[in-house]
N, CA, C and O atoms as a DFTB+ gen file, in Angstrom:
756 C
 N C O
     1  1      44.991      42.125      79.620
     2  2      47.275      42.135      79.457
     3  2      47.028      41.380      80.971
     4  3      45.961      41.416      81.583
     5  1      47.878      40.907      81.282
     6  2      47.511      40.677      83.016
     7  2      48.107      41.795      83.788
     8  3      48.697      42.796      83.381
     9  1      47.766      41.325      85.241
    10  2      48.700      42.764      85.727
    11  2      50.167      41.635      85.988
    12  3      50.464      41.623      87.183
    13  1      50.538      41.271      85.640
    14  2      51.991      40.450      85.870
    15  2      52.935      40.861      84.505
    16  3      54.159      40.993      84.514
    17  1      51.969      41.036      83.255
    18  2      52.756      41.505      82.079
    19  2      53.049      42.945      82.376
    20  3      54.123      43.521      82.199
    21  1      51.991      43.414      82.831
    22  2      52.072      45.022      82.784
    23  2      53.341      45.084      84.119
    24  3      53.956      46.149      84.050
    25  1      53.721      44.370      85.024
    26  2      54.717      44.448      86.410
    27  2      55.984      44.836      85.311
    28  3      56.562      45.855      84.931
    29  1      56.035      43.324      85.045
    30  2      57.185      43.388      84.082
    31  2      57.865      44.501      83.338
    32  3      58.948      45.074      83.457
    33  1      56.657      44.617      82.382
    34  2      56.463      45.638      81.096
    35  2      57.576      47.104      82.485
    36  3      58.711      47.576      82.550
    37  1      56.340      47.202      83.221
    38  2      56.735      48.477      84.175
    39  2      58.775      48.258      84.715
    40  3      59.712      48.998      84.415
    41  1      58.782      47.060      85.495
    42  2      59.905      46.948      85.645
    43  2      61.454      47.124      84.749
    44  3      62.570      47.428      85.169
    45  1      60.954      46.778      83.306
    46  2      61.377      46.885      82.070
    47  2      62.063      48.360      81.905
    48  3      63.215      48.588      81.536
    49  1      61.175      49.187      82.230
    50  2      61.138      50.513      81.584
    51  2      62.161      51.214      82.639
    52  3      63.111      51.920      82.301
    53  1      61.702      50.808      84.331
    54  2      62.539      51.672      85.277
    55  2      64.277      51.360      84.764
    56  3      65.045      52.264      84.435
    57  1      64.639      49.866      84.798
    58  2      66.121      49.231      84.659
    59  2      66.270      50.487      83.183
    60  3      67.383      51.012      83.156
    61  1      65.666      50.781      82.479
    62  2      66.056      51.028      81.321
    63  2      66.572      52.535      81.828
    64  3      67.719      52.982      81.811
    65  1      65.138      53.266      82.358
    66  2      65.101      54.684      82.845
    67  2      66.324      54.703      83.702
    68  3      67.307      55.210      83.161
    69  1      66.513      54.168      85.175
    70  2      68.043      53.845      85.671
    71  2      69.359      54.459      84.842
    72  3      70.110      55.434      84.867
    73  1      69.123      53.207      84.077
    74  2      70.188      53.205      83.668
    75  2      70.766      54.479      82.470
    76  3      71.921      54.331      82.070
    77  1      70.034      55.581      81.977
    78  2      69.629      56.312      81.333
    79  2      70.121      57.133      82.686
    80  3      71.142      57.770      82.427
    81  1      69.784      57.260      83.738
    82  2      69.568      58.334      84.763
    83  2      70.866      58.142      84.814
    84  3      71.561      59.100      84.478
    85  1      71.434      57.084      85.170
    86  2      72.653      57.075      85.592
    87  2      74.131      57.701      84.495
    88  3      75.210      58.238      84.747
    89  1      73.687      57.427      83.707
    90  2      74.601      58.344      82.382
    91  2      73.978      59.944      82.248
    92  3      73.337      59.838      81.202
    93  1      73.820      61.195      82.654
    94  2      73.004      61.950      82.420
    95  2      73.859      62.522      81.152
    96  3      73.580      63.709      80.987
    97  1      74.751      62.074      80.269
    98  2      75.175      63.000      79.256
    99  2      74.503      61.782      78.156
   100  3      74.826      61.979      76.985
   101  1      73.652      60.613      78.389
   102  2      73.417      59.585      77.378
   103  2      72.038      60.732      76.407
   104  3      71.264      61.576      76.858
   105  1      72.154      60.471      75.669
   106  2      70.820      61.367      74.953
   107  2      70.436      60.712      73.698
   108  3      71.410      60.580      72.956
   109  1      68.952      60.100      73.046
   110  2      68.923      59.231      72.661
   111  2      68.682      60.614      70.862
   112  3      67.978      61.587      70.590
   113  1      69.814      59.765      70.140
   114  2      69.537      60.371      68.841
   115  2      68.754      60.924      68.293
   116  3      67.692      60.316      68.430
   117  1      68.621      61.928      67.610
   118  2      67.662      62.746      66.949
   119  2      67.388      61.561      65.495
   120  3      68.235      60.951      64.842
   121  1      66.331      61.567      65.402
   122  2      65.694      60.611      63.719
   123  2      66.585      61.403      62.685
   124  3      66.573      62.622      62.519
   125  1      67.534      60.266      61.871
   126  2      67.689      61.037      60.395
   127  2      66.958      61.269      59.622
   128  3      65.945      60.675      59.252
   129  1      67.657      62.618      59.159
   130  2      66.594      63.050      57.850
   131  2      66.143      62.546      56.949
   132  3      66.578      61.633      56.248
   133  1      64.909      63.311      56.887
   134  2      63.932      62.382      55.123
   135  2      64.844      62.175      54.435
   136  3      65.639      63.103      54.586
   137  1      65.267      61.340      53.616
   138  2      65.666      61.095      52.832
   139  2      64.932      60.400      51.254
   140  3      63.701      60.405      51.238
   141  1      65.400      60.026      50.427
   142  2      64.458      59.265      49.300
   143  2      64.341      60.078      47.995
   144  3      64.789      61.205      47.782
   145  1      63.643      59.273      47.161
   146  2      62.981      59.972      45.666
   147  2      62.193      60.685      46.362
   148  3      61.994      60.315      47.519
   149  1      61.585      61.787      45.915
   150  2      60.791      62.290      45.577
   151  2      59.776      63.066      44.563
   152  3      60.265      63.834      43.735
   153  1      57.897      62.806      44.643
   154  2      57.547      62.980      43.130
   155  2      56.554      63.747      43.478
   156  3      55.709      63.661      44.369
   157  1      56.812      64.670      42.485
   158  2      55.659      66.584      42.413
   159  2      55.054      66.438      41.670
   160  3      55.616      66.276      40.586
   161  1      53.660      66.388      41.679
   162  2      52.781      66.254      40.624
   163  2      52.012      67.857      40.718
   164  3      51.790      68.285      41.850
   165  1      51.506      68.963      39.164
   166  2      51.552      69.835      39.388
   167  2      50.695      70.262      38.205
   168  3      50.137      69.591      37.337
   169  1      50.761      71.734      38.449
   170  2      50.035      72.108      37.228
   171  2      51.101      73.611      36.747
   172  3      52.080      73.934      37.419
   173  1      50.773      74.172      35.818
   174  2      51.738      75.449      35.444
   175  2      52.729      76.005      36.417
   176  3      53.831      76.391      36.026
   177  1      52.301      76.067      37.913
   178  2      52.819      76.684      39.119
   179  2      54.448      75.836      39.141
   180  3      55.604      76.248      39.239
   181  1      53.777      74.362      38.984
   182  2      55.161      73.343      39.650
   183  2      56.258      73.898      37.677
   184  3      57.430      74.263      37.593
   185  1      55.461      73.759      36.768
   186  2      56.273      74.100      35.775
   187  2      57.577      75.330      35.845
   188  3      58.721      75.463      35.410
   189  1      56.485      76.177      36.770
   190  2      57.643      77.424      36.821
   191  2      59.059      76.879      37.896
   192  3      60.289      76.857      37.912
   193  1      57.929      76.514      38.666
   194  2      59.622      75.750      40.128
   195  2      60.328      75.211      39.088
   196  3      61.323      75.845      38.737
   197  1      60.017      74.017      38.401
   198  2      61.105      72.917      38.480
   199  2      62.297      72.955      38.065
   200  3      62.966      71.929      38.187
   201  1      62.721      73.801      37.634
   202  2      64.054      74.704      37.035
   203  2      64.801      74.412      38.517
   204  3      65.850      73.775      38.614
   205  1      64.014      75.037      39.733
   206  2      64.850      75.011      40.873
   207  2      65.127      73.889      41.872
   208  3      66.099      73.763      42.616
   209  1      64.151      73.170      41.738
   210  2      63.519      72.587      43.199
   211  2      64.729      71.332      42.782
   212  3      65.432      71.128      43.772
   213  1      65.241      70.238      41.289
   214  2      66.375      69.602      42.185
   215  2      67.559      70.053      42.773
   216  3      68.068      69.283      43.588
   217  1      68.139      71.153      42.549
   218  2      69.114      71.952      42.977
   219  2      69.151      71.625      44.515
   220  3      70.054      71.160      45.211
   221  1      68.169      71.930      44.746
   222  2      67.662      72.391      46.027
   223  2      67.741      70.753      47.227
   224  3      68.068      70.656      48.410
   225  1      67.439      70.076      46.570
   226  2      67.473      68.676      47.301
   227  2      68.232      67.980      46.818
   228  3      67.721      67.104      46.120
   229  1      69.922      67.979      46.919
   230  2      70.623      67.232      46.464
   231  2      70.814      65.905      47.502
   232  3      70.765      65.866      48.732
   233  1      71.060      64.791      46.467
   234  2      71.033      63.539      46.906
   235  2      70.116      62.725      46.624
   236  3      70.195      61.520      46.864
   237  1      68.690      63.542      45.833
   238  2      67.193      63.045      46.108
   239  2      67.211      62.918      44.608
   240  3      67.759      63.739      43.873
   241  1      66.528      61.756      44.166
   242  2      65.640      61.543      43.055
   243  2      64.529      62.086      43.045
   244  3      63.595      61.657      43.723
   245  1      64.400      63.613      41.908
   246  2      63.410      64.295      42.257
   247  2      62.625      64.370      40.585
   248  3      63.106      64.848      39.558
   249  1      61.668      63.906      40.732
   250  2      60.763      63.858      39.472
   251  2      59.193      64.446      39.521
   252  3      58.211      64.219      40.228
   253  1      59.373      64.982      38.829
   254  2      58.127      66.518      38.475
   255  2      57.376      66.374      37.246
   256  3      57.667      66.342      36.051
   257  1      56.398      66.304      37.875
   258  2      55.212      65.803      36.972
   259  2      54.428      66.838      36.609
   260  3      53.224      66.589      36.646
   261  1      54.841      68.277      36.158
   262  2      53.998      69.944      35.507
   263  2      53.016      69.876      34.296
   264  3      53.234      69.458      33.159
   265  1      52.306      70.199      34.633
   266  2      51.433      70.609      33.239
   267  2      50.410      71.700      33.010
   268  3      49.275      71.751      33.483
   269  1      50.921      72.444      32.320
   270  2      49.970      74.012      32.522
   271  2      48.454      73.865      32.413
   272  3      47.970      73.993      31.288
   273  1      47.895      73.690      33.127
   274  2      46.424      73.918      33.154
   275  2      45.485      72.557      33.616
   276  3      44.369      72.295      33.167
   277  1      46.361      71.643      34.793
   278  2      46.251      70.927      35.046
   279  2      45.412      70.297      36.586
   280  3      46.024      69.855      37.558
   281  1      44.395      70.369      36.508
   282  2      43.582      70.189      37.793
   283  2      43.463      69.015      38.728
   284  3      43.999      67.972      38.354
   285  1      42.890      69.025      39.796
   286  2      43.292      68.200      40.828
   287  2      43.198      66.769      40.149
   288  3      43.993      65.836      40.028
   289  1      41.442      67.070      39.627
   290  2      41.340      65.643      39.052
   291  2      42.361      64.689      38.378
   292  3      42.776      63.539      38.526
   293  1      42.644      66.246      37.183
   294  2      43.534      65.252      35.914
   295  2      44.894      64.252      37.269
   296  3      45.359      63.115      37.347
   297  1      45.015      65.518      38.044
   298  2      46.402      64.396      38.543
   299  2      46.140      63.803      39.615
   300  3      46.961      63.810      40.533
   301  1      44.483      62.923      39.762
   302  2      44.279      61.670      40.398
   303  2      44.011      60.882      39.234
   304  3      43.741      59.727      39.562
   305  1      43.989      61.037      38.219
   306  2      44.030      60.295      37.003
   307  2      44.695      59.493      36.284
   308  3      44.574      58.513      35.549
   309  1      46.294      61.015      37.208
   310  2      47.583      60.233      36.723
   311  2      47.756      59.339      37.744
   312  3      48.157      58.183      37.604
   313  1      47.526      59.744      38.524
   314  2      48.308      58.926      40.264
   315  2      47.219      57.487      39.752
   316  3      47.821      56.422      39.882
   317  1      46.022      57.361      39.308
   318  2      45.843      56.139      39.402
   319  2      45.411      55.273      37.751
   320  3      44.607      54.571      37.136
   321  1      46.405      55.852      37.735
   322  2      47.020      55.080      36.503
   323  2      48.354      55.160      35.937
   324  3      48.494      55.120      34.715
   325  1      49.585      55.295      36.910
   326  2      50.743      55.475      36.593
   327  2      51.000      54.021      36.990
   328  3      50.307      53.451      37.833
   329  1      52.174      53.358      36.256
   330  2      52.867      52.202      36.253
   331  2      53.883      51.913      36.733
   332  3      54.291      50.775      36.962
   333  1      54.704      53.491      37.057
   334  2      55.806      53.402      38.187
   335  2      54.662      53.237      39.400
   336  3      53.432      53.210      39.437
   337  1      56.104      53.111      40.682
   338  2      55.638      52.766      41.509
   339  2      55.797      54.379      42.482
   340  3      56.712      55.186      42.313
   341  1      54.692      54.525      43.448
   342  2      55.340      56.055      44.272
   343  2      56.592      56.029      44.965
   344  3      57.452      55.160      45.108
   345  1      56.489      57.027      45.297
   346  2      58.194      56.941      46.030
   347  2      57.519      57.162      47.174
   348  3      56.294      57.278      47.165
   349  1      58.431      57.266      48.574
   350  2      57.772      57.551      49.682
   351  2      56.877      58.970      50.394
   352  3      55.870      58.994      51.102
   353  1      57.794      60.137      49.819
   354  2      57.066      61.632      49.440
   355  2      56.618      61.906      47.924
   356  3      57.083      61.540      46.845
   357  1      55.712      62.564      48.226
   358  2      54.633      62.969      47.039
   359  2      54.145      63.987      47.452
   360  3      53.398      64.150      48.417
   361  1      54.695      64.963      46.479
   362  2      54.209      66.731      46.377
   363  2      52.818      66.503      45.788
   364  3      52.549      65.473      45.170
   365  1      51.910      67.522      46.002
   366  2      50.302      67.401      45.416
   367  2      50.324      68.894      45.104
   368  3      49.604      69.498      45.898
   369  1      50.837      69.588      44.325
   370  2      50.686      71.170      43.742
   371  2      49.796      70.946      42.654
   372  3      50.011      70.827      41.448
   373  1      48.729      70.914      43.343
   374  2      47.231      70.999      42.693
   375  2      46.293      71.501      43.083
   376  3      45.944      71.446      44.262
   377  1      45.466      72.307      41.866
   378  2      44.309      72.808      42.958
   379  2      43.858      73.736      41.953
   380  3      42.898      73.447      41.240
   381  1      44.638      75.121      41.807
   382  2      44.803      75.643      41.269
   383  2      43.482      76.799      39.981
   384  3      42.972      77.917      39.898
   385  1      43.542      75.598      39.335
   386  2      42.917      75.414      38.215
   387  2      41.542      74.745      38.222
   388  3      40.942      74.467      37.184
   389  1      41.164      74.548      39.227
   390  2      39.814      73.673      39.502
   391  2      38.702      74.279      39.560
   392  3      38.676      74.940      40.598
   393  1      37.582      74.409      38.850
   394  2      36.624      74.963      38.867
   395  2      35.261      74.010      39.757
   396  3      34.140      74.501      39.889
   397  1      35.522      73.020      40.138
   398  2      34.791      72.090      40.958
   399  2      33.862      72.922      42.522
   400  3      33.868      74.041      43.034
   401  1      33.322      71.899      42.730
   402  2      32.909      72.874      44.326
   403  2      33.882      72.097      44.893
   404  3      34.549      71.145      44.488
   405  1      33.785      73.028      46.452
   406  2      34.655      72.288      47.504
   407  2      34.150      70.707      47.723
   408  3      34.987      69.810      47.831
   409  1      32.473      70.393      47.788
   410  2      33.107      69.122      48.551
   411  2      33.110      68.300      47.108
   412  3      32.593      67.202      47.319
   413  1      33.497      68.431      45.746
   414  2      34.102      67.916      44.628
   415  2      35.527      67.594      44.684
   416  3      36.220      66.709      44.182
   417  1      35.786      68.779      45.600
   418  2      37.392      68.376      45.762
   419  2      37.897      68.306      46.688
   420  3      39.127      68.341      46.720
   421  1      36.972      68.152      48.072
   422  2      37.423      67.639      49.035
   423  2      37.543      65.450      48.312
   424  3      38.518      64.705      48.407
   425  1      36.239      65.158      47.732
   426  2      36.534      64.005      47.417
   427  2      37.552      63.392      46.340
   428  3      37.804      62.193      46.219
   429  1      38.158      64.573      45.486
   430  2      39.687      64.229      44.722
   431  2      40.858      64.302      46.031
   432  3      41.939      63.722      45.927
   433  1      40.526      64.992      47.101
   434  2      41.312      64.682      47.765
   435  2      41.191      63.919      48.323
   436  3      42.314      63.474      48.558
   437  1      39.996      62.981      49.087
   438  2      40.484      61.832      49.569
   439  2      40.649      60.711      48.838
   440  3      40.904      59.648      49.404
   441  1      40.534      60.793      47.565
   442  2      40.493      59.778      46.565
   443  2      42.780      59.782      46.303
   444  3      43.642      58.932      46.079
   445  1      42.742      60.968      46.481
   446  2      43.913      60.837      46.779
   447  2      45.131      60.400      47.024
   448  3      46.136      60.052      46.406
   449  1      44.511      60.592      48.789
   450  2      45.095      60.221      50.056
   451  2      44.611      58.569      49.941
   452  3      45.526      57.804      50.247
   453  1      43.647      58.068      49.650
   454  2      43.578      56.846      49.351
   455  2      44.556      56.193      48.237
   456  3      44.843      55.017      48.457
   457  1      45.128      56.796      47.039
   458  2      45.924      56.242      46.170
   459  2      47.486      56.100      46.667
   460  3      48.337      55.360      46.174
   461  1      47.619      56.892      47.637
   462  2      49.047      57.536      48.029
   463  2      49.089      56.749      49.758
   464  3      50.014      56.785      50.569
   465  1      47.728      56.079      49.886
   466  2      48.254      55.201      50.964
   467  2      49.194      55.866      52.782
   468  3      48.852      56.803      53.504
   469  1      49.702      55.447      52.851
   470  2      50.969      55.535      54.222
   471  2      51.964      56.705      53.401
   472  3      52.816      57.427      53.918
   473  1      51.682      56.657      52.396
   474  2      53.237      57.920      52.272
   475  2      53.212      58.693      52.622
   476  3      52.051      58.987      52.906
   477  1      54.301      59.868      53.007
   478  2      54.345      61.197      53.475
   479  2      53.578      61.649      52.224
   480  3      54.013      61.239      51.148
   481  1      52.528      62.416      52.223
   482  2      51.804      63.713      51.525
   483  2      52.332      64.805      51.338
   484  3      53.004      64.953      52.359
   485  1      52.495      65.751      50.662
   486  2      52.652      67.176      50.921
   487  2      52.064      67.890      50.083
   488  3      52.727      68.185      49.089
   489  1      50.529      68.457      50.182
   490  2      49.833      69.597      49.248
   491  2      50.553      70.902      49.262
   492  3      51.116      71.304      50.280
   493  1      50.550      71.118      48.898
   494  2      51.034      73.036      48.321
   495  2      49.179      73.615      48.521
   496  3      48.392      73.018      47.785
   497  1      48.622      74.617      49.388
   498  2      47.941      75.243      48.760
   499  2      47.894      76.024      48.026
   500  3      48.919      76.130      47.353
   501  1      46.704      77.047      47.693
   502  2      46.372      77.817      46.456
   503  2      46.425      79.032      47.016
   504  3      45.860      79.322      48.071
   505  1      47.245      79.948      46.196
   506  2      46.841      81.284      46.509
   507  2      46.400      82.170      45.783
   508  3      47.194      82.823      45.106
   509  1      44.995      82.435      45.728
   510  2      44.383      82.885      44.555
   511  2      42.981      83.072      46.156
   512  3      42.685      82.469      47.187
   513  1      42.438      84.628      45.176
   514  2      41.107      85.020      46.306
   515  2      40.451      84.189      46.224
   516  3      39.930      83.907      47.303
   517  1      40.017      83.248      44.983
   518  2      38.655      82.015      45.175
   519  2      39.095      80.994      45.188
   520  3      38.709      80.146      44.384
   521  1      40.251      80.684      46.302
   522  2      40.513      79.137      46.798
   523  2      40.618      79.358      47.939
   524  3      41.566      78.647      48.273
   525  1      40.166      80.051      49.078
   526  2      39.295      80.024      50.115
   527  2      38.831      79.126      50.894
   528  3      39.203      78.844      52.033
   529  1      37.482      78.384      49.869
   530  2      36.778      77.143      50.169
   531  2      37.561      76.416      49.668
   532  3      36.972      75.553      50.319
   533  1      38.570      75.705      48.979
   534  2      39.568      74.899      48.719
   535  2      40.699      74.707      49.612
   536  3      41.483      73.762      49.533
   537  1      40.735      75.398      50.239
   538  2      41.780      75.972      50.807
   539  2      41.764      75.238      52.341
   540  3      42.569      74.617      53.035
   541  1      40.450      75.658      52.435
   542  2      39.651      75.013      53.487
   543  2      39.818      73.847      53.721
   544  3      40.544      73.422      54.620
   545  1      39.057      73.054      52.811
   546  2      39.467      71.237      52.241
   547  2      40.141      70.518      52.668
   548  3      40.033      69.394      53.160
   549  1      41.337      71.575      52.373
   550  2      42.920      71.198      52.739
   551  2      42.913      71.105      53.871
   552  3      42.665      69.952      54.224
   553  1      43.119      71.991      54.901
   554  2      42.889      72.386      56.002
   555  2      42.230      71.051      56.912
   556  3      42.880      70.415      57.743
   557  1      41.154      70.857      56.641
   558  2      40.388      69.980      57.526
   559  2      40.781      68.356      56.997
   560  3      40.519      67.407      57.736
   561  1      41.393      68.164      55.730
   562  2      41.771      66.850      55.391
   563  2      43.099      66.353      56.164
   564  3      43.390      65.158      56.215
   565  1      43.927      67.422      56.796
   566  2      44.724      67.843      57.277
   567  2      44.408      66.752      58.830
   568  3      45.221      65.964      59.315
   569  1      43.274      66.984      59.237
   570  2      42.744      66.017      60.522
   571  2      42.427      65.047      60.216
   572  3      42.502      64.181      61.088
   573  1      42.173      64.846      59.554
   574  2      41.861      63.422      58.708
   575  2      43.180      62.207      58.269
   576  3      43.183      60.997      58.496
   577  1      43.828      62.725      57.844
   578  2      45.091      62.130      57.222
   579  2      46.411      62.173      58.464
   580  3      47.481      62.223      57.858
   581  1      46.523      62.171      59.262
   582  2      48.008      61.726      59.215
   583  2      49.242      62.032      58.589
   584  3      49.983      62.972      58.876
   585  1      49.409      61.167      57.708
   586  2      50.416      61.605      57.162
   587  2      50.151      62.517      55.517
   588  3      50.561      62.269      54.383
   589  1      49.382      63.498      56.007
   590  2      49.214      64.454      54.757
   591  2      49.548      66.018      55.606
   592  3      48.882      66.499      56.522
   593  1      50.799      66.593      54.959
   594  2      51.236      68.369      55.376
   595  2      50.712      69.061      54.338
   596  3      50.650      68.584      53.205
   597  1      50.271      70.305      54.668
   598  2      50.058      71.212      53.920
   599  2      51.272      72.466      54.078
   600  3      51.639      72.974      55.137
   601  1      51.682      72.734      52.923
   602  2      52.435      73.968      52.593
   603  2      51.520      75.498      52.050
   604  3      50.885      75.738      51.023
   605  1      51.810      76.288      53.234
   606  2      50.168      77.290      52.755
   607  2      51.099      78.241      52.323
   608  3      51.763      78.991      53.039
   609  1      51.105      78.124      50.562
   610  2      51.312      79.279      49.746
   611  2      50.456      80.216      49.934
   612  3      51.101      81.255      49.789
   613  1      49.329      80.488      50.183
   614  2      48.673      81.041      50.486
   615  2      49.370      82.653      51.192
   616  3      49.535      83.832      50.878
   617  1      49.588      81.750      52.263
   618  2      50.139      82.934      53.357
   619  2      51.532      83.252      52.613
   620  3      52.079      84.354      52.669
   621  1      51.918      82.392      52.068
   622  2      53.673      83.083      51.415
   623  2      53.382      84.125      50.524
   624  3      54.007      85.185      50.482
   625  1      51.918      83.660      49.427
   626  2      52.320      84.793      48.658
   627  2      51.296      86.213      49.304
   628  3      51.144      87.336      48.823
   629  1      50.855      85.739      50.266
   630  2      50.214      86.963      51.301
   631  2      51.509      88.318      51.615
   632  3      51.473      89.548      51.627
   633  1      52.812      87.038      51.887
   634  2      53.231      88.023      52.834
   635  2      54.694      88.567      51.174
   636  3      55.197      89.686      51.273
   637  1      54.984      87.957      50.329
   638  2      55.602      88.117      49.019
   639  2      54.810      88.885      47.877
   640  3      55.172      88.827      46.701
   641  1      53.692      89.619      48.308
   642  2      53.092      90.111      47.002
   643  2      53.402      90.681      45.632
   644  3      52.684      90.970      44.676
   645  1      54.670      90.744      45.844
   646  2      55.553      91.214      44.440
   647  2      56.075      90.162      44.309
   648  3      57.088      90.367      43.641
   649  1      55.954      88.633      44.667
   650  2      56.475      87.588      43.716
   651  2      55.403      87.156      42.809
   652  3      55.570      86.248      41.994
   653  1      54.228      87.845      42.956
   654  2      52.925      87.508      41.482
   655  2      53.162      87.955      40.529
   656  3      53.919      88.863      40.873
   657  1      53.025      88.041      38.820
   658  2      52.850      88.573      38.392
   659  2      50.953      89.280      38.589
   660  3      50.372      89.194      39.670
   661  1      50.439      89.775      37.614
   662  2      49.308      90.451      37.391
   663  2      47.881      89.455      37.553
   664  3      46.878      89.874      38.130
   665  1      47.919      88.874      37.296
   666  2      46.809      87.697      37.375
   667  2      46.661      87.120      38.916
   668  3      45.604      86.504      39.057
   669  1      47.193      87.159      39.689
   670  2      47.797      86.885      40.883
   671  2      47.508      85.459      41.648
   672  3      47.210      85.182      42.810
   673  1      47.691      84.828      40.683
   674  2      48.137      82.975      40.466
   675  2      49.789      82.504      40.490
   676  3      50.423      81.725      41.202
   677  1      50.189      83.497      39.194
   678  2      51.441      82.627      38.214
   679  2      52.755      83.703      39.371
   680  3      52.421      84.484      40.262
   681  1      53.650      83.495      39.102
   682  2      55.023      83.904      40.034
   683  2      55.925      84.622      39.073
   684  3      56.009      84.711      37.848
   685  1      56.377      84.959      39.809
   686  2      57.991      86.056      38.982
   687  2      58.747      84.941      39.058
   688  3      58.483      83.865      39.593
   689  1      59.862      85.348      38.386
   690  2      61.247      84.142      38.641
   691  2      61.641      83.573      39.791
   692  3      61.733      82.387      40.109
   693  1      61.925      84.854      40.545
   694  2      62.026      84.936      42.085
   695  2      60.631      84.277      43.040
   696  3      60.986      83.780      44.108
   697  1      59.146      84.233      42.757
   698  2      58.304      84.059      43.073
   699  2      58.465      82.451      42.974
   700  3      58.146      81.716      43.908
   701  1      59.081      81.897      41.541
   702  2      59.054      80.731      41.467
   703  2      60.097      79.344      41.847
   704  3      59.930      78.127      41.919
   705  1      61.674      80.654      42.104
   706  2      62.580      79.659      43.277
   707  2      61.946      79.991      44.527
   708  3      61.775      78.885      45.039
   709  1      61.381      81.076      45.523
   710  2      60.774      80.660      46.001
   711  2      60.027      79.565      46.697
   712  3      60.036      79.202      47.873
   713  1      59.327      79.108      45.557
   714  2      58.206      78.116      45.816
   715  2      58.817      77.344      46.012
   716  3      58.301      76.569      46.816
   717  1      60.408      76.874      45.479
   718  2      60.741      75.505      45.188
   719  2      61.497      75.473      46.665
   720  3      61.937      74.386      47.039
   721  1      61.662      76.659      47.530
   722  2      62.987      76.973      48.405
   723  2      61.447      76.233      49.411
   724  3      61.605      75.068      49.778
   725  1      60.394      76.764      49.706
   726  2      59.817      76.367      50.442
   727  2      58.948      75.267      50.428
   728  3      58.206      74.933      51.352
   729  1      59.140      74.428      48.761
   730  2      58.771      73.413      49.237
   731  2      60.028      72.064      49.320
   732  3      59.398      71.008      49.271
   733  1      60.941      71.895      49.384
   734  2      62.577      71.588      49.412
   735  2      62.357      72.179      51.445
   736  3      62.532      71.569      52.499
   737  1      62.197      72.690      51.328
   738  2      62.410      73.088      53.371
   739  2      61.441      72.154      53.887
   740  3      61.614      71.379      54.828
   741  1      60.468      72.287      53.228
   742  2      59.379      71.351      54.044
   743  2      59.393      70.134      53.689
   744  3      58.584      69.548      54.409
   745  1      60.030      69.191      52.731
   746  2      60.556      68.027      52.110
   747  2      61.561      67.748      53.134
   748  3      61.330      66.866      53.961
   749  1      62.460      68.293      53.157
   750  2      64.024      67.783      54.022
   751  2      63.541      68.058      55.473
   752  3      64.390      67.642      56.262
   753  1      62.536      68.581      56.059
   754  2      62.518      68.441      57.505
   755  2      62.005      67.043      58.046
   756  3      61.954      66.831      59.258
């Protein structure tokens, strides 16, 4: 870039800055809240919270694809063979039923993110004592993918143990409602 181009750019910025400073009440409007359809792909925890989520996202089309026993690999297969286009926001709520090694789970995360492309990807981590290596994989993936957000469900359940049933994985009705509320809050921000 030539020095002349840089000087012209700076001059343009200066005049815009001067105009704004001349009107101290001028503010840049906040970006509009996220909107548009949402696709949620998950396991039995998704099945449990499915009745609550659509009402928490009014004005949005919410497609929930939950199945008892679904693994992250099974979810990856669904994404790879899906005929309908994916919406701009995809919530992944998988990993609870996975028995892969953390390395295999990382490969599933990477393949999932490749399929999702630039879409907003929200992944709900896993509240299970054996899930720490998988949650660490998700945290590491967040540094590789700018469009990946992690919902720390493990922390939410640690703070609300009364919302877990005896298996320490599934939720009470209040826990499923809380899961839907947390997902909706993240989707809407």
